[in-house]
PDB file of C-alpha atoms in Angstrom:
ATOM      1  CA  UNK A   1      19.288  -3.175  49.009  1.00 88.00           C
ATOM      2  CA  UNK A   2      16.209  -3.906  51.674  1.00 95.00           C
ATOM      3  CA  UNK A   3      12.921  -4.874  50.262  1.00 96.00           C
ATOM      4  CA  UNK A   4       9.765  -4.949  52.537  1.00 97.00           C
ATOM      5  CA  UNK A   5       7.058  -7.112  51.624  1.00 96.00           C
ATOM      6  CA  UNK A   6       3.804  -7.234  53.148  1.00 96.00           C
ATOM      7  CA  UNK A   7       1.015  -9.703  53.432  1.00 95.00           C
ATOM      8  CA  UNK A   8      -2.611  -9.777  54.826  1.00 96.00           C
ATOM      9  CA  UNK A   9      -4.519  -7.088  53.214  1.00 95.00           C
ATOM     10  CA  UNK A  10      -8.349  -7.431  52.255  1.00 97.00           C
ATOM     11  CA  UNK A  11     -12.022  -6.793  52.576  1.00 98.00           C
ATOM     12  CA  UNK A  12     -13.807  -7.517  55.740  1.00 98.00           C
ATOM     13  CA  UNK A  13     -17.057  -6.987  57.172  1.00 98.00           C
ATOM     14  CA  UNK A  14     -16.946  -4.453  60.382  1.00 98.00           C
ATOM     15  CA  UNK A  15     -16.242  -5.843  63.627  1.00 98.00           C
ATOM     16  CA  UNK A  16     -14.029  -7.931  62.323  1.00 98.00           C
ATOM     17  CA  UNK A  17     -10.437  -8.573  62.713  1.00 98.00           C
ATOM     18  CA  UNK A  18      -7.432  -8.651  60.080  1.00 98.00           C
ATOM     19  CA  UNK A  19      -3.239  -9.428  60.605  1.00 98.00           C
ATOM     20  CA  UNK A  20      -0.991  -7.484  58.510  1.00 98.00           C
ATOM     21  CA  UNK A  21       2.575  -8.459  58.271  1.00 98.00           C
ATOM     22  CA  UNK A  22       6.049  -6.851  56.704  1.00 98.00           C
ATOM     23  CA  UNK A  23       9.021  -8.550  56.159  1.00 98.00           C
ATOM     24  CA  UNK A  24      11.953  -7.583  55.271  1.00 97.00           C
ATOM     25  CA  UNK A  25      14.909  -8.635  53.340  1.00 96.00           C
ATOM     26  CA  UNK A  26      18.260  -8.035  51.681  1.00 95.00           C
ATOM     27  CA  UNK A  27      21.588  -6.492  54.089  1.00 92.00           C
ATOM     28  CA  UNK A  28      20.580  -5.811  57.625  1.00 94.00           C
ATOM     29  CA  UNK A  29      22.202  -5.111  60.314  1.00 94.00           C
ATOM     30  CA  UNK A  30      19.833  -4.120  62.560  1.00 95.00           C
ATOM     31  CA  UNK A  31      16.145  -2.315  61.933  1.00 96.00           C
ATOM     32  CA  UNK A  32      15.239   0.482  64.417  1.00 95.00           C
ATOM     33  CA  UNK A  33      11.996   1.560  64.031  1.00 96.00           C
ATOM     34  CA  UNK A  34       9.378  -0.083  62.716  1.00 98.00           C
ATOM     35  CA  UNK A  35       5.721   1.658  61.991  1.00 98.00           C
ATOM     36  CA  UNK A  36       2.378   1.260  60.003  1.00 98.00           C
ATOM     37  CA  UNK A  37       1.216   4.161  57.583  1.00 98.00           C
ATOM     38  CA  UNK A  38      -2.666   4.654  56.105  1.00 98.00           C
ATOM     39  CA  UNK A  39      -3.490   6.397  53.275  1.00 98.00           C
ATOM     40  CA  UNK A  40      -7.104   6.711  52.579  1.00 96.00           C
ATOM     41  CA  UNK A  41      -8.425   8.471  49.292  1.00 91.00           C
ATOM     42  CA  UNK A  42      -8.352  11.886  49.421  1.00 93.00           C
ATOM     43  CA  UNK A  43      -6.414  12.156  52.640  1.00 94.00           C
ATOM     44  CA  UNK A  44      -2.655  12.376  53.674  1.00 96.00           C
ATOM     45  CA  UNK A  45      -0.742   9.612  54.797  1.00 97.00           C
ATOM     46  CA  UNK A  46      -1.150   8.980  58.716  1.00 97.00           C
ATOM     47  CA  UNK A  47       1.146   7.398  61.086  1.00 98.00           C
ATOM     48  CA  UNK A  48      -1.329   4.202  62.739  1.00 98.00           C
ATOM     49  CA  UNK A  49       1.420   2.596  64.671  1.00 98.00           C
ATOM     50  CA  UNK A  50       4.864   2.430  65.944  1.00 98.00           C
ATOM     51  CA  UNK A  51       7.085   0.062  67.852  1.00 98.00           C
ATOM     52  CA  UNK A  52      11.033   0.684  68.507  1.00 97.00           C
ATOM     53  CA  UNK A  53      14.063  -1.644  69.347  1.00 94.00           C
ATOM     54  CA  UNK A  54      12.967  -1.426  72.674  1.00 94.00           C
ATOM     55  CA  UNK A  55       9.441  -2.507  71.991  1.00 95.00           C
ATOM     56  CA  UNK A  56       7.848   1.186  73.028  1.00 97.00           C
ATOM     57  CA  UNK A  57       4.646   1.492  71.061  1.00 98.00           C
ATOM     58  CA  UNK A  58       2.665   4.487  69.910  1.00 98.00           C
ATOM     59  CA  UNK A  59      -0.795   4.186  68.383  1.00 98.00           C
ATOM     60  CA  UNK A  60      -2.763   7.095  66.683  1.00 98.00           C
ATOM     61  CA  UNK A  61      -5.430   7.781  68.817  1.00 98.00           C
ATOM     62  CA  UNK A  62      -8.748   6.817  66.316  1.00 97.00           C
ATOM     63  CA  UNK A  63      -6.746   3.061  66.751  1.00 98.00           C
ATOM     64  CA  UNK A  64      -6.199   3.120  70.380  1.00 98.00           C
ATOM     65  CA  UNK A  65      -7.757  -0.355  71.863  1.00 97.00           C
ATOM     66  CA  UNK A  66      -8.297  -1.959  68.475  1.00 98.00           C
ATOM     67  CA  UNK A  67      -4.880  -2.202  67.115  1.00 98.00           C
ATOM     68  CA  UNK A  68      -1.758  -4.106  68.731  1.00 98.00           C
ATOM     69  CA  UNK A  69       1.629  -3.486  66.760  1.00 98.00           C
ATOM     70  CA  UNK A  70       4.558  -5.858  67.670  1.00 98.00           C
ATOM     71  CA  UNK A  71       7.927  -7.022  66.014  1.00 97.00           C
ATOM     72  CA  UNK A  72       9.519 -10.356  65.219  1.00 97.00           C
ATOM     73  CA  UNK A  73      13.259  -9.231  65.080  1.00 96.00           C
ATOM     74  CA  UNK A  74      14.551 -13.007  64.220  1.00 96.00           C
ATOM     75  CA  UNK A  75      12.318 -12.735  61.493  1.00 97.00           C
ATOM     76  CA  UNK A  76      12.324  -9.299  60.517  1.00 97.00           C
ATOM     77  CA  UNK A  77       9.017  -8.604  60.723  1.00 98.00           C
ATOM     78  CA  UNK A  78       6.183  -6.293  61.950  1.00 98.00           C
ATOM     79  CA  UNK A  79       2.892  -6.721  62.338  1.00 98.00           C
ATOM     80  CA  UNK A  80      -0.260  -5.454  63.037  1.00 98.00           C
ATOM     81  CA  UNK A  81      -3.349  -6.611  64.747  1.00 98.00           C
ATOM     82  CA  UNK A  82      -6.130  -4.986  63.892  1.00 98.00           C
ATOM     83  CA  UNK A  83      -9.769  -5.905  65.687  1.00 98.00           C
ATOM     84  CA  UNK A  84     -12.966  -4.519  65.784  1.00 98.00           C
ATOM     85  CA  UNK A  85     -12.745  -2.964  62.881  1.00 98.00           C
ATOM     86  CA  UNK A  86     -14.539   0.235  60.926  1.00 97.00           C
ATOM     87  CA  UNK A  87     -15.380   0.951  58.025  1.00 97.00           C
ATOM     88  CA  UNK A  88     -13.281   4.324  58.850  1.00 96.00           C
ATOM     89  CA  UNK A  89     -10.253   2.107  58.789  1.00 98.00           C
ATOM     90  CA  UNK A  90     -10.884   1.345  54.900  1.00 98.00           C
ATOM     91  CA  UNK A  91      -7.356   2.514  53.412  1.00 98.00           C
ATOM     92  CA  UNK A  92      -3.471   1.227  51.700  1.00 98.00           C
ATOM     93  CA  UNK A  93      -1.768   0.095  54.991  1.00 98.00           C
ATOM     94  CA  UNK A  94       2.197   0.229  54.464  1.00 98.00           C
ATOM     95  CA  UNK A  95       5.052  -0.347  56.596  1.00 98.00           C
ATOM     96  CA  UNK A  96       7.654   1.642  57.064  1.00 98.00           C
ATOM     97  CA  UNK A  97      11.383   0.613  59.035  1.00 98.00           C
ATOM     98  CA  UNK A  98      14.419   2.077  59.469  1.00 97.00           C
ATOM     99  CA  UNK A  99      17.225   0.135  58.986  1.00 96.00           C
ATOM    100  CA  UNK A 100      20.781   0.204  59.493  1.00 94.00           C
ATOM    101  CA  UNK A 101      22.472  -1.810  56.558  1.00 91.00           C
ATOM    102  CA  UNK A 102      25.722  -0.975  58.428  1.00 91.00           C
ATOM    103  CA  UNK A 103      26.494   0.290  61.729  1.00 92.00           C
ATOM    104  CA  UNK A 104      25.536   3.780  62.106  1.00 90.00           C
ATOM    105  CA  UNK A 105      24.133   4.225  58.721  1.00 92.00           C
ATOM    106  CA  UNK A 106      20.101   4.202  58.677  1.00 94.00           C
ATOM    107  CA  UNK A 107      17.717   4.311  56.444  1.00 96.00           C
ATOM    108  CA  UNK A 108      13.872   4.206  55.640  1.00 97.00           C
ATOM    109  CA  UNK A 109      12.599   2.066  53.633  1.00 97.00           C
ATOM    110  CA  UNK A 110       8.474   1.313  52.643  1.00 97.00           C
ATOM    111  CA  UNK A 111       6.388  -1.839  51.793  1.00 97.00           C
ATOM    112  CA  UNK A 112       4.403  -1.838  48.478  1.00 96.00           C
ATOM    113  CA  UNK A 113       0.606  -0.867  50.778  1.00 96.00           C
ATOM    114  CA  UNK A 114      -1.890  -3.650  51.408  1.00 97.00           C
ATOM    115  CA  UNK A 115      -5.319  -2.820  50.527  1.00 98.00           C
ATOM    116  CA  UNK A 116      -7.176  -2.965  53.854  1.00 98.00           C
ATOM    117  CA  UNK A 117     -11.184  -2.567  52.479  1.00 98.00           C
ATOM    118  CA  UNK A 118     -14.098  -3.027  55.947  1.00 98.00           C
ATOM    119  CA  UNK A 119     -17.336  -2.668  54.436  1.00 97.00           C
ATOM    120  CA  UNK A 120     -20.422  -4.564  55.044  1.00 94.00           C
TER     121      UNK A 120
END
């Protein structure tokens, strides 16, 4: 099994900045994708960010210029820089990677959501 933990969720006043990581753990062989979710109250689960094996990004575009998503693949791990922030960004962040446990065998797998609150 693969278990994703993240870290660095919390409240913030806006303009400021937060770091959210997600590590994972358990049999890996190698993790494709790696991305960052939102889910607000209310509203549907968006894609915020996306980086590949290659390191190719993709950002939604209400994150464009605030948020920088990168990858630590000794360690596992994604992150996600997040500056300037709104109070529009106020949601559960979760990561989301797909994995191969074996060669040619993915699959997805989610963090537990970090509370990311910007409010003055």
């Amino acid at each position: 099994q693969v278990q994703l933990v993240e870290s660095g969720g919390g409240l913030v006043q806006p303009g400021e900045s937060l770091r959210l990581s997600c590590a994972a753990s358990g049999r890996i062989f190698s993790i494709n994708a790696m991305r960052w979710y939102r889910q607000a109250p209310g509203i549907e689960r968006e894609l915020v960010a996306g980086i590949t094996s290659g390191d190719s990004t993709n950002y939604a575009d209400s994150v464009k210029g605030r948020f920088t998503i990168s990858r630590d693949n000794a360690k596992n791990t994604v992150y996600l820089q997040m500056n300037s922030l709104k109070a529009g960004d106020t949601a559960v962040y979760y990561c989301n990677m797909i994995v191969e446990r074996t060669p040619g065998y993915e699959f997805q797998y989610w963090g537990q959501g970090t509370q990311v609150t910007v409010s003055s």
